Coordinates of N, CA and C in Angstrom, one line a residue:
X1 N 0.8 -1.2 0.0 CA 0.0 0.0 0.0 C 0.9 1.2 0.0
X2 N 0.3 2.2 -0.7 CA 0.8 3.5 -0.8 C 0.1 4.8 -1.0
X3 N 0.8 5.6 -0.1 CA -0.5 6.7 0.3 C 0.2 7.8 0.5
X4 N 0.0 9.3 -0.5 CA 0.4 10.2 0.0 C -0.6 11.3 0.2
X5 N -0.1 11.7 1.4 CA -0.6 12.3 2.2 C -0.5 14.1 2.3
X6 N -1.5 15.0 1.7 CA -0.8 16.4 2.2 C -0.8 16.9 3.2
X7 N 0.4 17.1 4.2 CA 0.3 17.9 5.8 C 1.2 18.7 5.5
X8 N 1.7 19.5 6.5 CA 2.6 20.6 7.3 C 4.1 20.4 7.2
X9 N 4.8 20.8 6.9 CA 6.4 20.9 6.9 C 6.3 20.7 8.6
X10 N 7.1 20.6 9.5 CA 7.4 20.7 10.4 C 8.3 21.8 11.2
X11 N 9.1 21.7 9.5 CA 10.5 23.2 9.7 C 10.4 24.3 9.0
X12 N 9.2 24.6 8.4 CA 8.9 25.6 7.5 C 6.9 26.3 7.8
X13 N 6.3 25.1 8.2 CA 4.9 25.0 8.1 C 4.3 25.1 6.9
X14 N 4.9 25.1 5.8 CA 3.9 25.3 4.9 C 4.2 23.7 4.7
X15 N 2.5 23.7 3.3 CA 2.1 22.3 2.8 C 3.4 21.6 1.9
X16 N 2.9 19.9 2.4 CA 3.6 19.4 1.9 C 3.4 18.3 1.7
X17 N 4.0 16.7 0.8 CA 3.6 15.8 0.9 C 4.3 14.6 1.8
X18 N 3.6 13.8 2.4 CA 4.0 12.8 3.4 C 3.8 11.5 2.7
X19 N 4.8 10.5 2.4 CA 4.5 9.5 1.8 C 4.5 8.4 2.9
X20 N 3.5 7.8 2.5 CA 3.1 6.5 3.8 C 3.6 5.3 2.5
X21 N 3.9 4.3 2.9 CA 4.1 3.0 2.1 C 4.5 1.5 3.4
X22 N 3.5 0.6 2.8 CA 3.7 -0.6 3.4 C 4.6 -1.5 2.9
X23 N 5.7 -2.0 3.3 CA 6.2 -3.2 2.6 C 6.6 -4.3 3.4
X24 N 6.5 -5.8 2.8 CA 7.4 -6.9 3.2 C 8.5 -7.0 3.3
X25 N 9.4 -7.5 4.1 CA 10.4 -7.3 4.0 C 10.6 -9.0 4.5
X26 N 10.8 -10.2 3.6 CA 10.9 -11.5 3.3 C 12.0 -11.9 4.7
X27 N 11.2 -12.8 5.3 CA 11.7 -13.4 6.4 C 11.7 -12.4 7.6
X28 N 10.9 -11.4 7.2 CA 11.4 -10.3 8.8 C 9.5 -10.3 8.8
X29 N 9.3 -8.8 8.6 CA 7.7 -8.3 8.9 C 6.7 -7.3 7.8
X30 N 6.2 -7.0 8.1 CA 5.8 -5.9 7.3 C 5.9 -4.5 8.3
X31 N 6.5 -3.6 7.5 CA 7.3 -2.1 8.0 C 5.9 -1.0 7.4
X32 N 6.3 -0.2 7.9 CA 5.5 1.2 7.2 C 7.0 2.4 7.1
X33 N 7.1 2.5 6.1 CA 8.3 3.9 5.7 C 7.1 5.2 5.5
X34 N 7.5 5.9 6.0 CA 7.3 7.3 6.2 C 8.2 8.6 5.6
X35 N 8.3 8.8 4.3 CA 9.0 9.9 4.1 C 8.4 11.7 4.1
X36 N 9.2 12.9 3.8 CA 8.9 13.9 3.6 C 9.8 14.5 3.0
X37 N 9.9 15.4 1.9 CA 10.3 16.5 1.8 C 10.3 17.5 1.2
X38 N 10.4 18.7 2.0 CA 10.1 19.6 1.7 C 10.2 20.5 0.5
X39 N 9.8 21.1 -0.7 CA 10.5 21.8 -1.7 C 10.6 23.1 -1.5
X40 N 9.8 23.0 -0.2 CA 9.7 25.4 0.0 C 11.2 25.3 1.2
X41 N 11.4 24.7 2.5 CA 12.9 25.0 2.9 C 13.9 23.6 2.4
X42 N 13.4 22.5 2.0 CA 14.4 21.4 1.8 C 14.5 20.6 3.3
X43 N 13.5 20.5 4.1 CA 13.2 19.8 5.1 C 13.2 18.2 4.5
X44 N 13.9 17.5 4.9 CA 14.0 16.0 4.5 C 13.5 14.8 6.3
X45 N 12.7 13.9 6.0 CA 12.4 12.8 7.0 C 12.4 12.0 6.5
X46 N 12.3 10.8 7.1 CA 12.5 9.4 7.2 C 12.4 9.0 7.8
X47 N 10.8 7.7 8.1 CA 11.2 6.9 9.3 C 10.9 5.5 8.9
X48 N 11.3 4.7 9.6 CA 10.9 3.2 9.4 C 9.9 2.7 10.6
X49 N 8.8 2.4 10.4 CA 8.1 1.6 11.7 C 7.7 0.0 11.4
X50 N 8.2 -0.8 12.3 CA 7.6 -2.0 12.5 C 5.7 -2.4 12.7
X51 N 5.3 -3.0 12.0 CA 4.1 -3.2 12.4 C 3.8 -3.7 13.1
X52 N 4.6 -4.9 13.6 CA 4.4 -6.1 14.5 C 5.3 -5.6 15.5
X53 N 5.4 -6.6 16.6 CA 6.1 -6.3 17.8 C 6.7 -7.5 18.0
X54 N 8.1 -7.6 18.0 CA 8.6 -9.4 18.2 C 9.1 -9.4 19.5
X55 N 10.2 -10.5 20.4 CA 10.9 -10.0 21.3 C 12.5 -9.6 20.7
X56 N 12.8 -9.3 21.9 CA 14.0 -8.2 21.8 C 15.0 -9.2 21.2
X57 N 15.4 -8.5 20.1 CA 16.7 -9.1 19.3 C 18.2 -8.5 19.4
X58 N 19.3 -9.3 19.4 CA 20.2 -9.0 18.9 C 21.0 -10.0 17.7
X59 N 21.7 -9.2 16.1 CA 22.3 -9.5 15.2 C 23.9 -9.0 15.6
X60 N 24.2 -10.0 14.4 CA 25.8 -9.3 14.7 C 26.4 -10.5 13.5
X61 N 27.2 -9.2 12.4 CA 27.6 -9.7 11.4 C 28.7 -8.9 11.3
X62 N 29.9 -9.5 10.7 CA 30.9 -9.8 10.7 C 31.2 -9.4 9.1
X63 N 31.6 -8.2 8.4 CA 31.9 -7.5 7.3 C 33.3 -7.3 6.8
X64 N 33.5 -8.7 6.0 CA 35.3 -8.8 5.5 C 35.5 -9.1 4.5
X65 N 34.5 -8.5 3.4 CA 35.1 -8.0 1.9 C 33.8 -7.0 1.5
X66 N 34.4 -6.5 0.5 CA 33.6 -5.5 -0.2 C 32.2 -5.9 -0.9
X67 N 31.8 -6.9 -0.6 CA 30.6 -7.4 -1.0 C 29.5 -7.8 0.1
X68 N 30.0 -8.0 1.4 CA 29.2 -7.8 2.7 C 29.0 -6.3 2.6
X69 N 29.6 -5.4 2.2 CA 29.1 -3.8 2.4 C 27.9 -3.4 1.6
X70 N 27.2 -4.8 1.2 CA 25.8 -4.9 0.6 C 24.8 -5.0 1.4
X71 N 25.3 -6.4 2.4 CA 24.2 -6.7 3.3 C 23.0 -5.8 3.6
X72 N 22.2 -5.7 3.2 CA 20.6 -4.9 4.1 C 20.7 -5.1 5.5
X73 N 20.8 -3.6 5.9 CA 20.4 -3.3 7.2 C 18.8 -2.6 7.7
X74 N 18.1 -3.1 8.1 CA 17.2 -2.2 9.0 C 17.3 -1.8 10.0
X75 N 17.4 -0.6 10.2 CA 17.2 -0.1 12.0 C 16.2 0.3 12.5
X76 N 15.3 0.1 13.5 CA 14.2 0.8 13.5 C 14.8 2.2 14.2
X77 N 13.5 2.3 14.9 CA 13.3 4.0 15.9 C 14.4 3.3 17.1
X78 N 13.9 2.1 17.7 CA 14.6 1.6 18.7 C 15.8 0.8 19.0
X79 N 16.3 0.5 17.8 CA 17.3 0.2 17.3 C 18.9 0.7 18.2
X80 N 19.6 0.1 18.5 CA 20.9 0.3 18.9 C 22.2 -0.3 18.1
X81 N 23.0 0.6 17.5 CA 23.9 0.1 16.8 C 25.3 0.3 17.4
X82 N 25.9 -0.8 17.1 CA 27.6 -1.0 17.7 C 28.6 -1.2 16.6
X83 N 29.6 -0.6 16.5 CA 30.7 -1.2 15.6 C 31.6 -1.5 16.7
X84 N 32.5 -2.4 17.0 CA 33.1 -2.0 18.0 C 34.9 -1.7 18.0
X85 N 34.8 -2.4 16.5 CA 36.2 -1.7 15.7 C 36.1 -0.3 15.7
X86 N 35.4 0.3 15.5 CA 35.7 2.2 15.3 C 35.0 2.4 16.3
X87 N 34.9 1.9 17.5 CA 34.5 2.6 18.7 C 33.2 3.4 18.6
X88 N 32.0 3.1 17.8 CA 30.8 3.7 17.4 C 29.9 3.0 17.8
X89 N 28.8 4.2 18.7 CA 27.3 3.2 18.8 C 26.4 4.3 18.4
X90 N 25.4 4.2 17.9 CA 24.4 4.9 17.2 C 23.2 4.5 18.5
X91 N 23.0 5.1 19.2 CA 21.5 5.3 20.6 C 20.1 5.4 20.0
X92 N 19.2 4.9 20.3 CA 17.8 5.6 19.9 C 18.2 6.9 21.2
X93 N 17.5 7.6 20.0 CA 16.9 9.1 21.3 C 15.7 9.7 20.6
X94 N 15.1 11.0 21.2 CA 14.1 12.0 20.7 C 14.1 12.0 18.8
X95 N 15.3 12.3 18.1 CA 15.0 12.6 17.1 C 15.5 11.3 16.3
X96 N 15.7 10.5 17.0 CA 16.3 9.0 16.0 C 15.4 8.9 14.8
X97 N 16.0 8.1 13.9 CA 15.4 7.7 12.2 C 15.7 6.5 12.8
X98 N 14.7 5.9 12.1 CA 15.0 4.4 11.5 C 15.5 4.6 10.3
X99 N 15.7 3.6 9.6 CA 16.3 3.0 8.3 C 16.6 2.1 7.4
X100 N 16.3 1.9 6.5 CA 16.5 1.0 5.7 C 18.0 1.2 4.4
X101 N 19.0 0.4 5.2 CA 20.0 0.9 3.9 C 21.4 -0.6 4.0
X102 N 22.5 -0.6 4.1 CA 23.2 -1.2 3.8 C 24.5 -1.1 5.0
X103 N 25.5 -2.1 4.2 CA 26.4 -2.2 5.8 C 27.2 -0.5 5.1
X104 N 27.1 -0.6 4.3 CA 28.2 0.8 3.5 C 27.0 1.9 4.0
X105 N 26.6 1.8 4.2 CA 25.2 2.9 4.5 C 25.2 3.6 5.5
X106 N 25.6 2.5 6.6 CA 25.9 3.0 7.5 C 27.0 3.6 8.0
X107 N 28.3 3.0 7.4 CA 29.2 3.7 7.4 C 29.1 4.9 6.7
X108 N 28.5 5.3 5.7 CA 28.4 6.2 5.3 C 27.3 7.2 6.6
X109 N 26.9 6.9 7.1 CA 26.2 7.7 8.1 C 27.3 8.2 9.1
X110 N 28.3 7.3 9.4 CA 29.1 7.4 10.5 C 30.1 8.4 10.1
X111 N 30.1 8.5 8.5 CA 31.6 9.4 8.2 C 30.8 10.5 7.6
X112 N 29.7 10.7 7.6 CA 29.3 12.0 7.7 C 29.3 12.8 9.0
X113 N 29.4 12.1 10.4 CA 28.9 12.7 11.9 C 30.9 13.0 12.1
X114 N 31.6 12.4 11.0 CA 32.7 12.5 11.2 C 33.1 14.0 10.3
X115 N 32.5 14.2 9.5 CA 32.5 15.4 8.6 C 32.0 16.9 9.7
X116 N 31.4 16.6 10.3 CA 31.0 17.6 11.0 C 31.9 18.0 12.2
X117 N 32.4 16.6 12.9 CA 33.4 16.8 14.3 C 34.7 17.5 13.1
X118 N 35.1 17.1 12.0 CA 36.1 18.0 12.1 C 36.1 19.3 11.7
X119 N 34.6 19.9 11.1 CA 34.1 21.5 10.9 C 34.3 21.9 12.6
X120 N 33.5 21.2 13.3 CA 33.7 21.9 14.8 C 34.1 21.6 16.0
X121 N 35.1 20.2 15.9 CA 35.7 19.9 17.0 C 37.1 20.6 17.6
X122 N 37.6 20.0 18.1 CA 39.3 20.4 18.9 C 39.6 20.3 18.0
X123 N 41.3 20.0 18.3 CA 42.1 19.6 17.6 C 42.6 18.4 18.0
X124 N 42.1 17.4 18.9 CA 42.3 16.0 19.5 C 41.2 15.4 19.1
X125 N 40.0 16.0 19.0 CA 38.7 15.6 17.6 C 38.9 15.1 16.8
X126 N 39.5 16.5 16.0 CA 39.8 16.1 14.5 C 40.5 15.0 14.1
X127 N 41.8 15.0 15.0 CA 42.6 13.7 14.7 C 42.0 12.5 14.8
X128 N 41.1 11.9 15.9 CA 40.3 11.1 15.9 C 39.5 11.0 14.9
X129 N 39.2 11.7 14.5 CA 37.9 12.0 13.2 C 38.7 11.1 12.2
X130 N 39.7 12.3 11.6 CA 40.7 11.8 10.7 C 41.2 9.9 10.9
X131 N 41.5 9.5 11.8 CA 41.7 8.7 12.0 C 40.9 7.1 11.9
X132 N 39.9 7.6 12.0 CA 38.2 6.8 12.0 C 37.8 6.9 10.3
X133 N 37.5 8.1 9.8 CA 37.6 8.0 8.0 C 38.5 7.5 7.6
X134 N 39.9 7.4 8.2 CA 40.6 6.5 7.0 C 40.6 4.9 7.6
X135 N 40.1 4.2 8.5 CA 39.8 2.9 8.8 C 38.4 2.9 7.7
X136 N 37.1 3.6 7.8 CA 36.3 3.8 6.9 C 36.5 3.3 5.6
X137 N 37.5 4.0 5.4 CA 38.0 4.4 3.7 C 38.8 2.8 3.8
X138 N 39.6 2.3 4.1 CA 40.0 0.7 4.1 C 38.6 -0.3 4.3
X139 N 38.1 -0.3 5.2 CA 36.5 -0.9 4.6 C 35.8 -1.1 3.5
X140 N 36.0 0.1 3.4 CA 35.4 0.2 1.8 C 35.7 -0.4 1.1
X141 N 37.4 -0.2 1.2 CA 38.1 -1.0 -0.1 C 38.5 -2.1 0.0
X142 N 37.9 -2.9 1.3 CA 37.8 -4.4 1.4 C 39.6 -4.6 2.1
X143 N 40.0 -3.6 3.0 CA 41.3 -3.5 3.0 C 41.3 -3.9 4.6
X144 N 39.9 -3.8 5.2 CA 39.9 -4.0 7.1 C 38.6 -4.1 7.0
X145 N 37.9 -5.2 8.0 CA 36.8 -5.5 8.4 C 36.5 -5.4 9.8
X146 N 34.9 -5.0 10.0 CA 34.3 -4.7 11.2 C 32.8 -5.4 11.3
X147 N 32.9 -5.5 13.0 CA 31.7 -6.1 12.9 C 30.5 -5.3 13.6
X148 N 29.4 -5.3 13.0 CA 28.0 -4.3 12.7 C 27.4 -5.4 13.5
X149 N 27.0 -4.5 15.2 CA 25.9 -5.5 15.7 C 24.4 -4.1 16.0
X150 N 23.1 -4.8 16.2 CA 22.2 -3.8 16.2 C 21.5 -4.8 17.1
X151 N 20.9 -4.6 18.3 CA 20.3 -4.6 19.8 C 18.7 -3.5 19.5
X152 N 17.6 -4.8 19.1 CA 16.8 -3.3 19.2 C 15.9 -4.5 20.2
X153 N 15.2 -3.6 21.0 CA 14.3 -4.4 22.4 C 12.7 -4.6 21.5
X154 N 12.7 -4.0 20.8 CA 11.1 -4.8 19.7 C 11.4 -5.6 19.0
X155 N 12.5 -6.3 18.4 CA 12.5 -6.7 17.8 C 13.0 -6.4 16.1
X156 N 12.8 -5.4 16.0 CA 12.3 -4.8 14.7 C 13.2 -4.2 13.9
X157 N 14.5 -4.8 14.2 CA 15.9 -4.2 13.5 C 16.3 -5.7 12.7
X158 N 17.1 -5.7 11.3 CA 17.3 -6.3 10.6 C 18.6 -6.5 10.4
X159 N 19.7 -7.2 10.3 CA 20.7 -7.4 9.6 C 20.3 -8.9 8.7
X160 N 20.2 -8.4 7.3 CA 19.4 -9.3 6.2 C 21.1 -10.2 5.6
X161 N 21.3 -11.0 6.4 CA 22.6 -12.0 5.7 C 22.3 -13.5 6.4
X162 N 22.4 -14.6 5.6 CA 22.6 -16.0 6.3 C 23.6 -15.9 6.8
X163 N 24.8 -15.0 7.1 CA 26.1 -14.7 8.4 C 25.7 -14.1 9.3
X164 N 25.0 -13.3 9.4 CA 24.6 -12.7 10.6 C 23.8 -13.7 11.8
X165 N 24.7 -13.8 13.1 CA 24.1 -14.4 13.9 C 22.9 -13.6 14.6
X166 N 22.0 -14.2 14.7 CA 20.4 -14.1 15.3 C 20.6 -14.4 16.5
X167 N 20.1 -13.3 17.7 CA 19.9 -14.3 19.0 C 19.1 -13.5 20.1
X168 N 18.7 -13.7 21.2 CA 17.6 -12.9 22.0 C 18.6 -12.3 22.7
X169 N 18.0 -11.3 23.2 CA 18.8 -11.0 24.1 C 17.7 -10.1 25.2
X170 N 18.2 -9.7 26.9 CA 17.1 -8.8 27.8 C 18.2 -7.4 27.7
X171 N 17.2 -6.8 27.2 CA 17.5 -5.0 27.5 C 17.4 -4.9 28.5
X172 N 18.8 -3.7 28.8 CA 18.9 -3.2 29.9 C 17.7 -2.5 30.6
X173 N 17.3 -2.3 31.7 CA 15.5 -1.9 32.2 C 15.6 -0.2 31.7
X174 N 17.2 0.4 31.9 CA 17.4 2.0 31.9 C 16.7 2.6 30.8

């Protein structure tokens, strides 16, 4: 199903369109994606919601060539992500996205939040920064591998590979 919707910018107020869409997603659930955006300020959203409610999952896959940086990832809203090679965890909070994208996807997420620490960090930042894009940049090129685990307590987070180990796990109560 697909349904667009005219409401409100959020960051502008004026009208706009909201795309609703249901899809399957083979061996997981049926999701509802939620997009927006804006053409009067360039306001952009994205969310992913679970339809269903499962118990609390944790994945964890293991990316060591340039062809696992395919893998399909879903995150939901509640979703918790770990690399633990580059020292990165991605938290649900207030303005969290879900998402639907890939193991490179997310790296690509991570070396954009790395684009920004060195616009406005220290200078012991930046070096870090610098330091974490170029492990990135050897990922990419199938030159160092890391492993992508995601902990979401509904269930509703995806790492889509027959390598990714599947297993339950109890959230912390915090």
């Amino acid at each position: 199903m697909e349904q667009e919707v005219r409401g409100i910018c959020p960051a502008c107020g004026e009208e706009t369109d909201w795309l609703y869409k249901t899809e399957n997603i083979p061996y997981f659930s049926d999701i509802l994606i939620i997009t927006c955006s804006c053409s009067v300020c360039g306001y952009r959203f994205s969310d992913v919601q679970n339809i269903s409610t499962n118990e609390p999952v944790r994945y964890t896959f293991h990316a060591c060539s340039e062809q696992d940086l395919s893998v399909r990832v879903v995150r939901s809203t509640a979703g918790h992500v770990h690399i633990p090679e580059l020292g990165v965890e991605i938290s649900p909070g207030p303005a969290c996205e879900g998402f639907i994208s890939n193991v490179e996807g997310v790296l690509f997420r991570v070396d954009k939040v790395l684009d920004g620490i060195l616009i406005d960090g220290d200078d012991e930042q930046r070096r870090k920064a610098l330091a974490l894009k170029e492990k990135i940049a050897d990922i990419q090129n199938g030159k160092d591998s890391i492993t992508l685990i995601i902990e979401d307590p509904y269930g509703n987070s995806l790492i889509d590979s027959e390598r990714a180990k599947k297993e339950s796990y109890s959230p912390d109560p915090d």
